[in-house]
Amino acid sequence: MSVRPILRPSWRALSKFSSKRLMSRHAPPFPTIPSCPAATCTCAPMPEFPEGLEIDHSKPLNGTMAPYAEQLLVCTGQPDWLSRVEEENAGDNLVADVKELVGRGGIYSDPYHNTPLTNSSFQATTPPPYLRDVPTTSAYLLPSFTYVPLIPRSFDAVQALVKGYLLPTRLNPAHEVLSPIHQDRLKRSEAYQAFLPPAQEVEDVLVLICGHGGRDARCGVLGPVLAKGFEGALSRAGVEVLDGPVPLATSSPSSLIPGPVTGPGMSARVGLISHIGGHKFAGNVILYIPPSAKLKGGEPHPLRGMGIWYGRVEPKHVEGIIAETLGEGKVVMDLFRGGVEKGKGMLRL
C-alpha cells in the first residue's frame, strides 16, 4: 500500500514550520558578538560581480539556512563543478549515487530527514595498496564529525554509507502510519558500517566556502578570494592549515577511530564547496568546529560540535571571524545564517 501522499509534505511548509518553531525569543545557545571587528591588516578588495548579480543586503540573515540533519561532503579534489553536481563525470559520481537512494522517489527518501549532498575541493584519501585497483572516494558526515576515508565505487558501498551513516536513528512521528518493515527500512543500521573501511573522527576545523561558479557567478568569483584569505589569516593566527588528503588513521578496536594527530593547538582545512543555498548572500561560509576543539587556555570551545553558517562574508571579515568565532567561541550575529549541532537540531539567534 502506498503511503507517499501522507508522507510528502510541502518543503516550503516544512521550512516555515521549522523556522517558526526554532526562531524563539530565548537567549542564543552560544556566546555572541554583534558584528565583526575591523581587520587589523590589509585585506583583499571585494571583487566585482557581473551586472545583475548583486549581494542582497536588504534581508536579515538569521534563519536563512534550510534545516538539515546531516550533510554529506564529498572529496572531489576539484574547485568547481557543473550546475547540477550529480551530472559530473556523466553521472558517475557519489552524489548521484546517494541521491538515487535518498532523493525524492528513492527507497530511503524521507522528507523529514534532510541530507544535503555537497561536493568539496578536498582531496580524497589515498587508498592502501590492496585497494589501488578499486576506484574509491572519501566523504565527511557533518555535524557527526565523521570522516569515511575509503568508499569503493559500488552499489553495496553506497548503500552501506547511506544505511550505516546517513539515515536517522529515530523517525519522525509522522512515519507511525508506516508498517514496521517500512519504518525499519528508513532507520539507520550501524551494522552496515562494517561493509566499509573504518571511519575516523574529525579533529580539524573545517572552513567551507561556497565557490560553485558553475551554479552562480557570485560564489564563483568571491569563494576563491575568501579561501585564500582564510588560509593566510589562519596561519597568521597560529592555526595549522592542512593541505592534501587526510591520511588513514591507525587501526583501533573502536568502530570510529581517532583521526591523525597533527600536534598541539588547533588545525584547520579550508575548502571550496558546491551550492548550499543563498547565492544572493555570498560569501557563504560554514565553520564546522570539532567536538574536541579547545580554546587557547585549554578550556572546551563554546562552539565545539557545531556547524556555524555565515553569509555576506567579505574579505574584511575573515580576520574577525577567525579571532572571534574560532579564537573566542563567539558567533558574529550580523553574519549568522543559522547553525546545526549533532543531536540538538538547528541553531538560531
Tab-separated table of C-alpha atoms in Angstrom:
chain	number	residue	atom	x	y	z
A	1	MET	CA	0.000	0.000	0.000
A	2	SER	CA	1.435	3.350	-0.963
A	3	VAL	CA	1.735	5.929	1.776
A	4	ARG	CA	3.691	8.555	-0.131
A	5	PRO	CA	0.825	11.089	-0.303
A	6	ILE	CA	0.727	11.024	3.501
A	7	LEU	CA	4.477	11.443	3.885
A	8	ARG	CA	5.159	14.086	1.251
A	9	PRO	CA	4.627	17.455	2.950
A	10	SER	CA	5.487	20.663	1.160
A	11	TRP	CA	9.157	21.508	1.715
A	12	ARG	CA	8.118	25.143	1.961
A	13	ALA	CA	5.537	24.322	4.620
A	14	LEU	CA	8.071	22.193	6.488
A	15	SER	CA	10.588	25.023	6.359
A	16	LYS	CA	8.015	27.520	7.673
A	17	PHE	CA	7.058	25.189	10.494
A	18	SER	CA	10.703	24.640	11.415
A	19	SER	CA	11.510	28.339	11.299
A	20	LYS	CA	8.564	29.323	13.489
A	21	ARG	CA	9.340	26.601	15.972
A	22	LEU	CA	13.072	27.271	16.149
A	23	MET	CA	13.280	31.054	15.967
A	24	SER	CA	12.355	31.787	19.562
A	25	ARG	CA	12.925	34.776	21.820
A	26	HIS	CA	15.197	32.800	24.116
A	27	ALA	CA	18.820	33.747	24.618
A	28	PRO	CA	21.150	32.367	21.924
A	29	PRO	CA	22.558	28.930	22.772
A	30	PHE	CA	26.116	30.230	22.373
A	31	PRO	CA	28.199	33.359	23.061
A	32	THR	CA	27.705	36.158	20.526
A	33	ILE	CA	29.220	39.397	19.305
A	34	PRO	CA	27.052	41.934	17.414
A	35	SER	CA	29.341	42.442	14.436
A	36	CYS	CA	32.727	41.524	13.080
A	37	PRO	CA	35.628	43.620	14.405
A	38	ALA	CA	37.568	45.659	11.890
A	39	ALA	CA	40.529	43.982	10.251
A	40	THR	CA	43.969	44.941	11.535
A	41	CYS	CA	45.800	44.063	8.332
A	42	THR	CA	45.376	44.748	4.634
A	43	CYS	CA	42.653	42.570	3.103
A	44	ALA	CA	41.970	41.638	-0.483
A	45	PRO	CA	39.474	44.007	-2.129
A	46	MET	CA	35.898	42.894	-2.596
A	47	PRO	CA	35.699	41.572	-6.187
A	48	GLU	CA	33.228	42.954	-8.693
A	49	PHE	CA	30.266	40.812	-9.754
A	50	PRO	CA	28.576	40.553	-13.149
A	51	GLU	CA	25.827	43.090	-13.715
A	52	GLY	CA	22.520	41.978	-12.224
A	53	LEU	CA	24.151	39.636	-9.695
A	54	GLU	CA	24.411	41.819	-6.631
A	55	ILE	CA	24.569	40.749	-2.982
A	56	ASP	CA	21.261	41.055	-1.121
A	57	HIS	CA	21.802	43.332	1.880
A	58	SER	CA	18.101	44.022	2.449
A	59	LYS	CA	17.096	40.878	4.365
A	60	PRO	CA	18.169	39.658	7.809
A	61	LEU	CA	20.346	36.558	7.601
A	62	ASN	CA	19.196	34.730	10.725
A	63	GLY	CA	17.061	31.747	9.723
A	64	THR	CA	18.010	31.730	6.023
A	65	MET	CA	19.704	28.340	6.351
A	66	ALA	CA	17.437	25.403	5.461
A	67	PRO	CA	17.116	22.831	8.286
A	68	TYR	CA	19.067	19.612	7.788
A	69	ALA	CA	20.061	16.538	9.745
A	70	GLU	CA	23.378	15.506	8.204
A	71	GLN	CA	25.477	16.980	5.423
A	72	LEU	CA	27.417	14.636	3.166
A	73	LEU	CA	30.566	16.400	1.995
A	74	VAL	CA	32.285	14.541	-0.840
A	75	CYS	CA	36.018	14.957	-1.505
A	76	THR	CA	36.398	15.552	-5.253
A	77	GLY	CA	39.763	17.336	-5.449
A	78	GLN	CA	38.387	19.940	-7.863
A	79	PRO	CA	37.407	23.573	-7.150
A	80	ASP	CA	34.258	23.872	-9.281
A	81	TRP	CA	31.514	21.716	-10.771
A	82	LEU	CA	28.636	21.667	-13.203
A	83	SER	CA	25.488	23.461	-12.078
A	84	ARG	CA	23.961	20.098	-11.124
A	85	VAL	CA	26.793	18.312	-9.357
A	86	GLU	CA	25.150	14.922	-9.840
A	87	GLU	CA	25.823	15.315	-13.585
A	88	GLU	CA	29.604	15.426	-13.097
A	89	ASN	CA	31.519	12.694	-14.926
A	90	ALA	CA	28.391	11.828	-16.945
A	91	GLY	CA	26.524	11.000	-13.729
A	92	ASP	CA	29.151	8.588	-12.421
A	93	ASN	CA	29.814	10.153	-9.007
A	94	LEU	CA	28.994	9.647	-5.336
A	95	VAL	CA	26.454	12.472	-5.067
A	96	ALA	CA	24.426	10.989	-7.927
A	97	ASP	CA	24.579	7.522	-6.380
A	98	VAL	CA	23.462	8.702	-2.937
A	99	LYS	CA	20.768	10.951	-4.383
A	100	GLU	CA	19.307	7.958	-6.196
A	101	LEU	CA	18.766	6.315	-2.800
A	102	VAL	CA	17.749	9.246	-0.559
A	103	GLY	CA	16.336	11.710	-3.085
A	104	ARG	CA	12.679	12.040	-3.965
A	105	GLY	CA	11.448	8.649	-5.087
A	106	GLY	CA	14.470	6.819	-3.652
A	107	ILE	CA	13.997	3.762	-1.453
A	108	TYR	CA	15.327	5.697	1.572
A	109	SER	CA	13.627	9.006	0.781
A	110	ASP	CA	12.449	10.784	3.941
A	111	PRO	CA	11.089	14.360	3.731
A	112	TYR	CA	11.635	14.775	7.477
A	113	HIS	CA	15.350	13.943	7.314
A	114	ASN	CA	17.089	16.414	5.034
A	115	THR	CA	20.597	15.368	3.955
A	116	PRO	CA	22.340	17.971	1.765
A	117	LEU	CA	24.720	16.332	-0.713
A	118	THR	CA	27.679	18.623	-1.315
A	119	ASN	CA	30.904	18.420	-3.293
A	120	SER	CA	34.143	19.848	-1.917
A	121	SER	CA	37.594	20.668	-3.227
A	122	PHE	CA	39.227	18.478	-0.563
A	123	GLN	CA	41.315	15.624	-1.915
A	124	ALA	CA	40.216	12.064	-1.227
A	125	THR	CA	42.357	9.833	0.962
A	126	THR	CA	44.903	7.751	-0.932
A	127	PRO	CA	43.818	4.094	-0.739
A	128	PRO	CA	46.190	1.421	0.573
A	129	PRO	CA	47.838	-0.957	-1.917
A	130	TYR	CA	45.155	-3.627	-1.583
A	131	LEU	CA	42.522	-1.145	-2.816
A	132	ARG	CA	44.564	0.609	-5.517
A	133	ASP	CA	42.715	-1.225	-8.288
A	134	VAL	CA	39.296	-0.249	-6.891
A	135	PRO	CA	38.002	3.306	-7.510
A	136	THR	CA	37.313	4.940	-4.139
A	137	THR	CA	36.404	8.342	-2.778
A	138	SER	CA	36.143	9.943	0.662
A	139	ALA	CA	33.428	11.920	2.442
A	140	TYR	CA	32.707	13.852	5.620
A	141	LEU	CA	29.477	13.449	7.604
A	142	LEU	CA	28.577	16.667	9.412
A	143	PRO	CA	27.694	17.543	12.158
A	144	SER	CA	28.528	13.970	13.165
A	145	PHE	CA	32.176	14.941	12.566
A	146	THR	CA	32.828	11.593	10.958
A	147	TYR	CA	35.192	11.039	8.049
A	148	VAL	CA	34.768	7.979	5.843
A	149	PRO	CA	38.160	7.739	4.105
A	150	LEU	CA	37.510	4.928	1.660
A	151	ILE	CA	34.182	4.456	-0.127
A	152	PRO	CA	34.501	1.961	-3.001
A	153	ARG	CA	32.547	2.846	-6.123
A	154	SER	CA	29.932	0.116	-5.870
A	155	PHE	CA	26.240	-0.096	-5.062
A	156	ASP	CA	26.909	-2.127	-1.917
A	157	ALA	CA	29.330	0.505	-0.602
A	158	VAL	CA	26.949	3.391	-1.323
A	159	GLN	CA	24.093	1.545	0.346
A	160	ALA	CA	26.332	0.869	3.362
A	161	LEU	CA	27.163	4.582	3.562
A	162	VAL	CA	23.503	5.583	3.441
A	163	LYS	CA	22.120	2.865	5.690
A	164	GLY	CA	25.043	2.868	8.116
A	165	TYR	CA	25.656	6.608	8.479
A	166	LEU	CA	23.126	8.901	6.765
A	167	LEU	CA	19.712	7.617	7.814
A	168	PRO	CA	18.155	8.728	11.131
A	169	THR	CA	18.325	6.616	14.272
A	170	ARG	CA	14.769	7.694	15.117
A	171	LEU	CA	11.936	8.502	12.722
A	172	ASN	CA	9.610	11.471	12.717
A	173	PRO	CA	6.247	10.647	14.391
A	174	ALA	CA	4.563	11.092	11.003
A	175	HIS	CA	6.088	7.761	9.995
A	176	GLU	CA	3.974	5.879	12.543
A	177	VAL	CA	1.462	5.188	9.756
A	178	LEU	CA	4.063	3.016	8.023
A	179	SER	CA	4.365	-0.702	8.561
A	180	PRO	CA	7.190	-1.866	10.874
A	181	ILE	CA	9.099	-3.145	7.837
A	182	HIS	CA	8.899	0.231	6.098
A	183	GLN	CA	9.931	2.021	9.284
A	184	ASP	CA	12.899	-0.275	9.704
A	185	ARG	CA	13.985	0.404	6.133
A	186	LEU	CA	14.138	4.161	6.807
A	187	LYS	CA	16.178	3.862	10.004
A	188	ARG	CA	19.926	3.666	10.381
A	189	SER	CA	21.528	0.289	10.941
A	190	GLU	CA	25.080	0.610	12.222
A	191	ALA	CA	25.736	-2.992	11.202
A	192	TYR	CA	26.145	-1.652	7.641
A	193	GLN	CA	29.222	0.308	8.737
A	194	ALA	CA	31.167	-2.953	8.781
A	195	PHE	CA	30.876	-3.111	4.976
A	196	LEU	CA	33.141	-0.038	4.686
A	197	PRO	CA	36.697	0.565	5.916
A	198	PRO	CA	36.639	2.139	9.414
A	199	ALA	CA	35.538	5.751	9.726
A	200	GLN	CA	37.628	8.370	11.525
A	201	GLU	CA	36.795	11.147	13.956
A	202	VAL	CA	37.192	14.646	12.533
A	203	GLU	CA	39.715	16.595	14.617
A	204	ASP	CA	40.279	19.572	12.273
A	205	VAL	CA	38.190	22.711	11.966
A	206	LEU	CA	36.557	22.712	8.529
A	207	VAL	CA	36.172	26.088	6.823
A	208	LEU	CA	33.805	25.532	3.903
A	209	ILE	CA	33.243	28.308	1.372
A	210	CYS	CA	30.746	28.147	-1.462
A	211	GLY	CA	32.723	28.602	-4.675
A	212	HIS	CA	30.247	26.994	-7.067
A	213	GLY	CA	30.815	29.181	-10.115
A	214	GLY	CA	29.087	26.621	-12.315
A	215	ARG	CA	25.900	27.459	-10.414
A	216	ASP	CA	26.232	31.185	-9.661
A	217	ALA	CA	28.948	33.699	-10.535
A	218	ARG	CA	28.775	35.477	-7.179
A	219	CYS	CA	30.082	32.496	-5.244
A	220	GLY	CA	32.335	31.546	-8.147
A	221	VAL	CA	34.053	34.941	-8.010
A	222	LEU	CA	34.115	35.513	-4.252
A	223	GLY	CA	34.698	31.957	-2.997
A	224	PRO	CA	38.346	31.573	-4.107
A	225	VAL	CA	39.190	35.044	-2.752
A	226	LEU	CA	37.788	34.124	0.660
A	227	ALA	CA	39.516	30.737	0.646
A	228	LYS	CA	42.897	32.368	0.085
A	229	GLY	CA	42.096	34.943	2.758
A	230	PHE	CA	41.151	32.306	5.333
A	231	GLU	CA	44.271	30.245	4.649
A	232	GLY	CA	46.527	33.248	5.177
A	233	ALA	CA	44.715	34.623	8.214
A	234	LEU	CA	44.532	31.217	9.911
A	235	SER	CA	48.280	30.765	9.527
A	236	ARG	CA	48.932	34.237	10.962
A	237	ALA	CA	46.677	33.359	13.910
A	238	GLY	CA	48.778	30.313	14.705
A	239	VAL	CA	46.324	27.743	13.346
A	240	GLU	CA	47.915	24.909	11.397
A	241	VAL	CA	46.389	24.922	7.902
A	242	LEU	CA	46.388	21.410	6.492
A	243	ASP	CA	46.502	20.650	2.784
A	244	GLY	CA	46.423	17.411	0.865
A	245	PRO	CA	44.387	14.288	1.594
A	246	VAL	CA	43.573	13.086	5.104
A	247	PRO	CA	45.828	10.097	5.877
A	248	LEU	CA	44.425	6.825	7.097
A	249	ALA	CA	44.407	6.618	10.886
A	250	THR	CA	45.892	3.761	12.864
A	251	SER	CA	43.553	0.838	13.455
A	252	SER	CA	41.627	0.706	16.726
A	253	PRO	CA	39.165	-1.695	18.389
A	254	SER	CA	36.527	1.052	18.228
A	255	SER	CA	34.261	1.290	15.194
A	256	LEU	CA	35.157	5.001	14.977
A	257	ILE	CA	38.894	5.506	15.217
A	258	PRO	CA	40.653	8.751	16.133
A	259	GLY	CA	41.868	10.933	13.298
A	260	PRO	CA	45.567	11.516	12.658
A	261	VAL	CA	47.300	13.502	15.394
A	262	THR	CA	48.759	16.720	13.983
A	263	GLY	CA	50.354	18.079	17.137
A	264	PRO	CA	49.306	20.641	19.769
A	265	GLY	CA	46.972	23.520	19.006
A	266	MET	CA	44.157	23.942	16.511
A	267	SER	CA	44.342	22.688	12.929
A	268	ALA	CA	42.054	23.570	10.042
A	269	ARG	CA	41.239	22.657	6.473
A	270	VAL	CA	39.883	25.262	4.052
A	271	GLY	CA	37.853	24.061	1.085
A	272	LEU	CA	35.521	25.284	-1.632
A	273	ILE	CA	32.122	23.592	-1.784
A	274	SER	CA	29.169	23.344	-4.133
A	275	HIS	CA	25.779	25.023	-3.797
A	276	ILE	CA	24.325	25.234	-0.274
A	277	GLY	CA	21.558	27.747	-0.957
A	278	GLY	CA	21.513	31.532	-0.801
A	279	HIS	CA	23.902	32.666	-3.537
A	280	LYS	CA	22.427	36.134	-3.085
A	281	PHE	CA	24.026	36.108	0.373
A	282	ALA	CA	27.572	35.406	-0.910
A	283	GLY	CA	30.095	34.857	0.525
A	284	ASN	CA	28.634	31.825	2.198
A	285	VAL	CA	30.907	30.223	4.786
A	286	ILE	CA	30.362	27.255	7.114
A	287	LEU	CA	32.634	26.664	10.093
A	288	TYR	CA	32.459	23.130	11.469
A	289	ILE	CA	34.212	23.092	14.845
A	290	PRO	CA	35.025	19.560	16.055
A	291	PRO	CA	33.866	18.253	19.459
A	292	SER	CA	37.499	18.060	20.586
A	293	ALA	CA	38.170	21.779	19.973
A	294	LYS	CA	39.556	23.848	22.833
A	295	LEU	CA	40.353	27.495	23.416
A	296	LYS	CA	43.928	28.657	23.867
A	297	GLY	CA	43.600	28.349	27.635
A	298	GLY	CA	42.688	24.681	27.329
A	299	GLU	CA	39.008	25.007	28.222
A	300	PRO	CA	36.400	23.400	25.910
A	301	HIS	CA	35.487	25.524	22.905
A	302	PRO	CA	31.967	27.020	23.351
A	303	LEU	CA	31.073	26.092	19.750
A	304	ARG	CA	32.532	22.572	19.796
A	305	GLY	CA	30.487	20.079	17.820
A	306	MET	CA	28.626	22.815	15.924
A	307	GLY	CA	28.373	23.993	12.350
A	308	ILE	CA	28.077	27.795	12.107
A	309	TRP	CA	26.758	29.269	8.850
A	310	TYR	CA	27.717	32.810	7.859
A	311	GLY	CA	26.518	34.878	4.915
A	312	ARG	CA	27.567	38.134	3.245
A	313	VAL	CA	31.146	37.404	4.294
A	314	GLU	CA	33.666	39.751	2.691
A	315	PRO	CA	37.478	39.624	2.784
A	316	LYS	CA	37.425	42.297	5.506
A	317	HIS	CA	35.515	39.893	7.800
A	318	VAL	CA	37.919	36.950	7.599
A	319	GLU	CA	40.337	38.027	10.324
A	320	GLY	CA	37.495	38.902	12.707
A	321	ILE	CA	35.706	35.589	12.151
A	322	ILE	CA	38.894	33.715	12.980
A	323	ALA	CA	39.573	35.829	16.071
A	324	GLU	CA	36.033	35.796	17.458
A	325	THR	CA	34.437	32.541	16.284
A	326	LEU	CA	37.456	30.248	16.310
A	327	GLY	CA	39.578	32.078	18.872
A	328	GLU	CA	36.907	33.115	21.384
A	329	GLY	CA	33.938	30.882	20.554
A	330	LYS	CA	31.601	33.776	19.719
A	331	VAL	CA	29.090	33.887	16.862
A	332	VAL	CA	29.022	37.081	14.778
A	333	MET	CA	25.334	37.994	14.894
A	334	ASP	CA	25.025	40.176	11.791
A	335	LEU	CA	26.608	37.471	9.584
A	336	PHE	CA	24.837	34.472	11.131
A	337	ARG	CA	22.520	32.475	8.830
A	338	GLY	CA	21.977	29.546	11.188
A	339	GLY	CA	23.721	26.610	12.736
A	340	VAL	CA	23.491	22.927	13.494
A	341	GLU	CA	24.600	20.689	16.342
A	342	LYS	CA	24.529	16.915	16.469
A	343	GLY	CA	21.612	15.630	18.496
A	344	LYS	CA	20.249	19.125	19.159
A	345	GLY	CA	18.960	20.183	15.760
A	346	MET	CA	19.130	23.641	14.279
A	347	LEU	CA	20.579	26.699	15.987
A	348	ARG	CA	19.074	30.162	15.716
A	349	LEU	CA	19.560	33.502	17.417
